[in-house]
Short mmCIF file of C-alpha atoms in Angstrom, two decimals:
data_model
loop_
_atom_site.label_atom_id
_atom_site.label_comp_id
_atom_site.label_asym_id
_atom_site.label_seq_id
_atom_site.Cartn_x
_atom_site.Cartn_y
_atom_site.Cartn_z
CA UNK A 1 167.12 159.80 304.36
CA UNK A 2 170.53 160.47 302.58
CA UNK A 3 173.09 161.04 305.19
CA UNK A 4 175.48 163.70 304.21
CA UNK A 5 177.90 163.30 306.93
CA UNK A 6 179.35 160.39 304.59
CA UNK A 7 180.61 162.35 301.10
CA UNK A 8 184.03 162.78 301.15
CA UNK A 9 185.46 166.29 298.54
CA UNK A 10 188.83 166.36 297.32
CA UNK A 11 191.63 167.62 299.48
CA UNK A 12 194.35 170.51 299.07
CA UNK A 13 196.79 167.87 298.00
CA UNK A 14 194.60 166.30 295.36
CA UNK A 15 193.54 169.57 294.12
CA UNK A 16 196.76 170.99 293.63
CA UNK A 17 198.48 167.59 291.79
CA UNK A 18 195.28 168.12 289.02
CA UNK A 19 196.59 171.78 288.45
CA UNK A 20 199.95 171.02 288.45
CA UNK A 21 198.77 168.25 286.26
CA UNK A 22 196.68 170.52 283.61
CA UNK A 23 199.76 173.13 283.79
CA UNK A 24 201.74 170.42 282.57
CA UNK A 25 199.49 169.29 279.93
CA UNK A 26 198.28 172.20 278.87
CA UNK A 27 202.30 173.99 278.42
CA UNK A 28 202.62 170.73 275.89
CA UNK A 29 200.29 171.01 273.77
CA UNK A 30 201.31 174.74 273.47
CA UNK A 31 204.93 173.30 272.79
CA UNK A 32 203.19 171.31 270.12
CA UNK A 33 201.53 174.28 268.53
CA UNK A 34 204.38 176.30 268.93
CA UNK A 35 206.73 174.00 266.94
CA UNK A 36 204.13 172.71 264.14
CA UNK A 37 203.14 176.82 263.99
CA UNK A 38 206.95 177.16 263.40
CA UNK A 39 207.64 174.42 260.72
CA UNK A 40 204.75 175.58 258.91
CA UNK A 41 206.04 178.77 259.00
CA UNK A 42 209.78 177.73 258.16
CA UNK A 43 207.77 174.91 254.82
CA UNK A 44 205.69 178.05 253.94
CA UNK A 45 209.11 179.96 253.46
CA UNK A 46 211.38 177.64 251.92
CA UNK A 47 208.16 177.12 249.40
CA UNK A 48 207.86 181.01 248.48
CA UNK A 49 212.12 180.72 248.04
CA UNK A 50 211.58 177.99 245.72
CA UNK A 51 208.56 179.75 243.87
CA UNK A 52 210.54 183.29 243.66
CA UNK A 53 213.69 181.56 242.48
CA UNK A 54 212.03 179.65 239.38
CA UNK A 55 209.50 182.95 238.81
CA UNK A 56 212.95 184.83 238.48
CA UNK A 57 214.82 182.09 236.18
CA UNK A 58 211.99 182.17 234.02
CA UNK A 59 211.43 186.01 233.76
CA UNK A 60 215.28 185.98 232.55
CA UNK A 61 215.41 183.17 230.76
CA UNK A 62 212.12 184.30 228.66
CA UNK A 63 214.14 187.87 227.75
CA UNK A 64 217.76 186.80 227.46
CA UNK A 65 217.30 183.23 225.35
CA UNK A 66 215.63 185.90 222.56
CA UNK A 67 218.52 188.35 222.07
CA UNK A 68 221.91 187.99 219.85
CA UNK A 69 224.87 189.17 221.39
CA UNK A 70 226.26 188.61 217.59
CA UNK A 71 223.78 191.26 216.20
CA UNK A 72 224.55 193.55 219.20
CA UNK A 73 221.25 193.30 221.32
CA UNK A 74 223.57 193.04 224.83
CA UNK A 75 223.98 196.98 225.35
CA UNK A 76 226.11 196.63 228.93
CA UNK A 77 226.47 194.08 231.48
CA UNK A 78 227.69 193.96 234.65
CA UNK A 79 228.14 191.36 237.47
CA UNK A 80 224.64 192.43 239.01
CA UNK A 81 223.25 194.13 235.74
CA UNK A 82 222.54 193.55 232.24
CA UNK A 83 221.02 195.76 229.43
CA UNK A 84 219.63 194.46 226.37
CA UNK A 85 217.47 195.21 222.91
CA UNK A 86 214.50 193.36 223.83
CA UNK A 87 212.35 192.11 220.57
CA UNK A 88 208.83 193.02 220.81
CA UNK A 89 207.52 192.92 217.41
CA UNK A 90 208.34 191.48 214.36
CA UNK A 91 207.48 191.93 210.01
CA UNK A 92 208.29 190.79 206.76
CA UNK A 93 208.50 194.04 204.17
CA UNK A 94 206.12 193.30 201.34
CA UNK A 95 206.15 196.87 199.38
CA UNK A 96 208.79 199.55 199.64
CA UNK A 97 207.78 203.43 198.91
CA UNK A 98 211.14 205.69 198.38
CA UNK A 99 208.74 208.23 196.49
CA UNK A 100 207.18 209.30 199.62
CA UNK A 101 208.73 212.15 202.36
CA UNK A 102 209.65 210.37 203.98
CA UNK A 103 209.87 206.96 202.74
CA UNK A 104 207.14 204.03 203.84
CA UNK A 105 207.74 200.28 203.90
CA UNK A 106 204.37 197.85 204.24
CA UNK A 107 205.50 194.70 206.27
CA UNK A 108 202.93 191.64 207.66
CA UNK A 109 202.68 191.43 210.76
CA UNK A 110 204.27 188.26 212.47
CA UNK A 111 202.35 188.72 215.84
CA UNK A 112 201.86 192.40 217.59
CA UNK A 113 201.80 195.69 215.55
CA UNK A 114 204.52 198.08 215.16
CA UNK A 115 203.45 200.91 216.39
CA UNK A 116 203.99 205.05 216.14
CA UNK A 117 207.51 205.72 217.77
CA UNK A 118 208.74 202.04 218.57
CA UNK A 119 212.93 201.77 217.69
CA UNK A 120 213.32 199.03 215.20
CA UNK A 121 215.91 197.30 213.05
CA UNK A 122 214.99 197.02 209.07
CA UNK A 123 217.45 195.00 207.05
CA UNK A 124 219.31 196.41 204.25
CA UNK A 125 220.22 194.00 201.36
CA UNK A 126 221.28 196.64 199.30
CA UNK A 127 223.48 195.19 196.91
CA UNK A 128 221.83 191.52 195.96
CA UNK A 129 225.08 189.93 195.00
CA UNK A 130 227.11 191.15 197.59
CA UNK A 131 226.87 189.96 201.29
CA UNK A 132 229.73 192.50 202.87
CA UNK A 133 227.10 195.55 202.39
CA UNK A 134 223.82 193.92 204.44
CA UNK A 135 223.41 195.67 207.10
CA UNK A 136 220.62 195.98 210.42
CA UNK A 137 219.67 199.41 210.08
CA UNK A 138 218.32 201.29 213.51
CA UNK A 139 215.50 203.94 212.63
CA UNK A 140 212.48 205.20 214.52
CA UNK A 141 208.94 204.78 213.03
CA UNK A 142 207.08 207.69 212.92
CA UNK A 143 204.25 206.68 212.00
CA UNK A 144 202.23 203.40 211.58
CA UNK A 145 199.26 202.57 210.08
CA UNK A 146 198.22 199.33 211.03
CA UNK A 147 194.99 199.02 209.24
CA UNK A 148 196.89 198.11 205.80
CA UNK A 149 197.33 194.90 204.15
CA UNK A 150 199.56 193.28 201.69
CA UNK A 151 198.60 190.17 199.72
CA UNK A 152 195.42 189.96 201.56
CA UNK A 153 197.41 189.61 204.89
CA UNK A 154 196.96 191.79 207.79
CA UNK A 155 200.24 194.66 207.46
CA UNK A 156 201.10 197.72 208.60
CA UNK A 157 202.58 200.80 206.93
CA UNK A 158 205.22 201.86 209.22
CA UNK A 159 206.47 205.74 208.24
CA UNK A 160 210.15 205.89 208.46
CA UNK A 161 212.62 208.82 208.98
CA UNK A 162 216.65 208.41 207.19
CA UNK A 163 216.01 206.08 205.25
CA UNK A 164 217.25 206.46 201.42
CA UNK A 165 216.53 204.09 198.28
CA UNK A 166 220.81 204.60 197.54
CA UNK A 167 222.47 203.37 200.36
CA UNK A 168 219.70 201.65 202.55
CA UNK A 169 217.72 199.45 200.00
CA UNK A 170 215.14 197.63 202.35
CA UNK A 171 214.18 194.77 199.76
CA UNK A 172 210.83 192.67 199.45
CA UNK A 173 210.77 189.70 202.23
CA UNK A 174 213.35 191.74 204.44
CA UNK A 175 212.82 191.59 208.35
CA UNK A 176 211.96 194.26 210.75
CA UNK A 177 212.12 193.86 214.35
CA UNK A 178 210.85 196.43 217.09
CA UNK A 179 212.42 196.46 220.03
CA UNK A 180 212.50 198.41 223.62
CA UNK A 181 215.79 198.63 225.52
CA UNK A 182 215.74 197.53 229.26
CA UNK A 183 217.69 197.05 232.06
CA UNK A 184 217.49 194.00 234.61
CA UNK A 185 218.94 194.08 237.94
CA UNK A 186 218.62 194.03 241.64
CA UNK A 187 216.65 197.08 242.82
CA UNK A 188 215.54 198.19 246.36
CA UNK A 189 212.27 199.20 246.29
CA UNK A 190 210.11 199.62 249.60
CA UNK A 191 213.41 198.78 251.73
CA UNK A 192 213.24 195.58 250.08
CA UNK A 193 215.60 194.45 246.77
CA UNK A 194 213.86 193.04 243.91
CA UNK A 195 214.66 191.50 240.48
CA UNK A 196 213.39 194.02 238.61
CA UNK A 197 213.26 195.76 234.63
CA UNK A 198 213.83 199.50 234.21
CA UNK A 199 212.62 200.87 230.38
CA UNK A 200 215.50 202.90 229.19
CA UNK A 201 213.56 205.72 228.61
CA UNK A 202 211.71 205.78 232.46
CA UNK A 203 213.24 206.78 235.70
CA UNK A 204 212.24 203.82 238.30
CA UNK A 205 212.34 200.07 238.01
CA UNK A 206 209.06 197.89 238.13
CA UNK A 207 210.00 194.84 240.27
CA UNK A 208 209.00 191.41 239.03
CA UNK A 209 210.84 188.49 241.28
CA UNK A 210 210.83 189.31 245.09
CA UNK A 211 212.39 189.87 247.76
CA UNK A 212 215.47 188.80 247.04
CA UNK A 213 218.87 188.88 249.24
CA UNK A 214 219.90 192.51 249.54
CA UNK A 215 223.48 192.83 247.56
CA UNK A 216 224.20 189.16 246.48
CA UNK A 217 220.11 188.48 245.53
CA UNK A 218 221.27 188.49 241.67
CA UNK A 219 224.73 187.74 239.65
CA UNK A 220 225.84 187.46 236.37
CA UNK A 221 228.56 185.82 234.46
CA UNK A 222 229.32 186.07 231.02
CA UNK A 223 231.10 183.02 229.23
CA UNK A 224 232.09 182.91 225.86
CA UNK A 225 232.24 179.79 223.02
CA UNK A 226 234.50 177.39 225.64
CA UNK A 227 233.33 178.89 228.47
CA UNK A 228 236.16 181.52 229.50
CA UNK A 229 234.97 184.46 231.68
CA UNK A 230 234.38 187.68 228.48
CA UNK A 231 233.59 191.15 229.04
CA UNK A 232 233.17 191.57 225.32
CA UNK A 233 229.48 191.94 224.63
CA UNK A 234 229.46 190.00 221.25
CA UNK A 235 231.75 187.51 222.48
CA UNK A 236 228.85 186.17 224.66
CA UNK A 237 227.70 182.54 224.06
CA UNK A 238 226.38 181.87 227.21
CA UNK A 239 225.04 183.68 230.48
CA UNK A 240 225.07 182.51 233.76
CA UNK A 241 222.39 183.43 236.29
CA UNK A 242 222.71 183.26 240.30
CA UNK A 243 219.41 184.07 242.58
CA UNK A 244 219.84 184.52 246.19
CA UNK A 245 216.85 184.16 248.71
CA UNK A 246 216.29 184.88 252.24
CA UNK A 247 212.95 185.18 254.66
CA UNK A 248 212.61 186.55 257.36
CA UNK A 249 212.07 183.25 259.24
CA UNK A 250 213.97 181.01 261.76
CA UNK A 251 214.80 177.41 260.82
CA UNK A 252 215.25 175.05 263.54
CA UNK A 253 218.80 175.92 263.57
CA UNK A 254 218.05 179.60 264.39
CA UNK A 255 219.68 180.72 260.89
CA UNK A 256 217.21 182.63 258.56
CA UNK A 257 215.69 180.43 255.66
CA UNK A 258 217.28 181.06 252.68
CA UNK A 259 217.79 179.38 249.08
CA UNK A 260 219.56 179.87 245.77
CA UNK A 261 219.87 178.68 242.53
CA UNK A 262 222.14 178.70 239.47
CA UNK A 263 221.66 178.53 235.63
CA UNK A 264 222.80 179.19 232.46
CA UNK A 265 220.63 180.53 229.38
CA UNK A 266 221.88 180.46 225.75
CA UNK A 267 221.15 183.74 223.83
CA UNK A 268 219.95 183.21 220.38
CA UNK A 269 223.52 183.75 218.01
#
């Protein structure tokens, strides 16, 4: 028979040094998930800095590299602000009717419609042998048919008020650009600030490039031809764009993550 007398348990002492033991093992790996649970955190933020910062360089960079501060498409600027004309459509006039109240000029289209309403800029040759009278003119369409063609290309017949066969003679091959005014700049929306575009003609901003740092998140400079500081609008050769980011996150220095970045576009002169 098995004699029982002879097994031997564990004492106090030995039972306490394995929980003291576990405690101690257990409180490191929590150390260890704690600090990979915080670098991930602090890599997943530093990666959304760097993906906001280039999203917002390119957002700008797309807009601003297509106006001409020489033609006048820079409408105010400011240190955390700029408005601009902002091309959106583009023709090439291939018939001209003064007869018609009001007049109508047929133009191929080079990419999207013009459309009832948009702004645009026709040019005016006017005088063939003289270059001092050419001249952008600004009109409204008010009315576009887009179902018309011109030398079996797709056109448009774009209805346009004040405009006179005298002193604004829109000539065959002339260009006519549509165009929507906006404003970029740092917005707060939802307690949190935003690169963001604001139509002229609409109350609140739509934010595109967020969240940036509140105040300092976006700054302009404005340089002209040899890079002197301008506040002249058509003195503007080149534009220099700061981003600011910051998370909500702790490094391993206890300061918040944060990044920035700094470029300059050249509008089209």
């Amino acid at each position: 028979t098995m004699n029982f007398q002879n097994r031997r348990g564990f004492t106090l002492v030995e039972l306490l040094v394995v929980v003291v033991l576990g405690g101690f093992i257990v409180l490191a790996i929590y150390q260890v998930l704690i600090t990979n649970s915080r670098t991930y955190a602090v890599n997943n933020a530093q990666i959304q800095g760097q993906q906001t910062l280039r999203a917002g360089l390119d957002v700008l960079f797309g807009e601003l590299r297509e106006i001409s501060s020489d033609e006048g498409d820079i409408v105010a600027m400011a240190s955390d602000s700029i408005t601009i004309r902002t091309p959106r459509a583009f023709g090439l006039v291939c018939a001209t009717d003064y007869s018609s109240s009001p007049p109508t000029v047929t133009a191929l289209k080079a990419g999207p419609p013009i459309l009832s309403g948009d702004s645009i800029f026709i040019f005016a040759d006017n005088d063939v042998e003289r270059y001092s009278d050419d001249v952008w003119l600004p009109r409204r369409v008010q009315n576009s048919d887009t179902t018309a063609t011109c030398a079996a290309g797709s056109a448009q017949t774009l209805t346009i008020s004040n405009l006179t066969s005298t002193s604004d003679t829109v000539r065959l091959g002339a260009p006519v650009r549509a165009f929507e005014i906006y404003s970029y700049g740092l917005y707060e929306i939802d307690g949190d600030h935003y690169l963001g575009r604001r139509l002229s003609s609409a109350g609140s901003p739509d934010p595109l490039v967020g969240p940036l740092i509140p105040d300092r998140g976006l700054a302009f400079r404005y340089l002209d031809a040899v890079g002197s500081v301008t506040s002249v609008p058509s003195e503007v050769a080149q534009i220099e764009i700061i981003l600011r980011y910051r998370a909500d996150v702790m490094d391993s220095r206890n300061r918040l993550v944060s990044d920035s970045i700094v470029a300059r576009v050249y509008p089209r002169n």
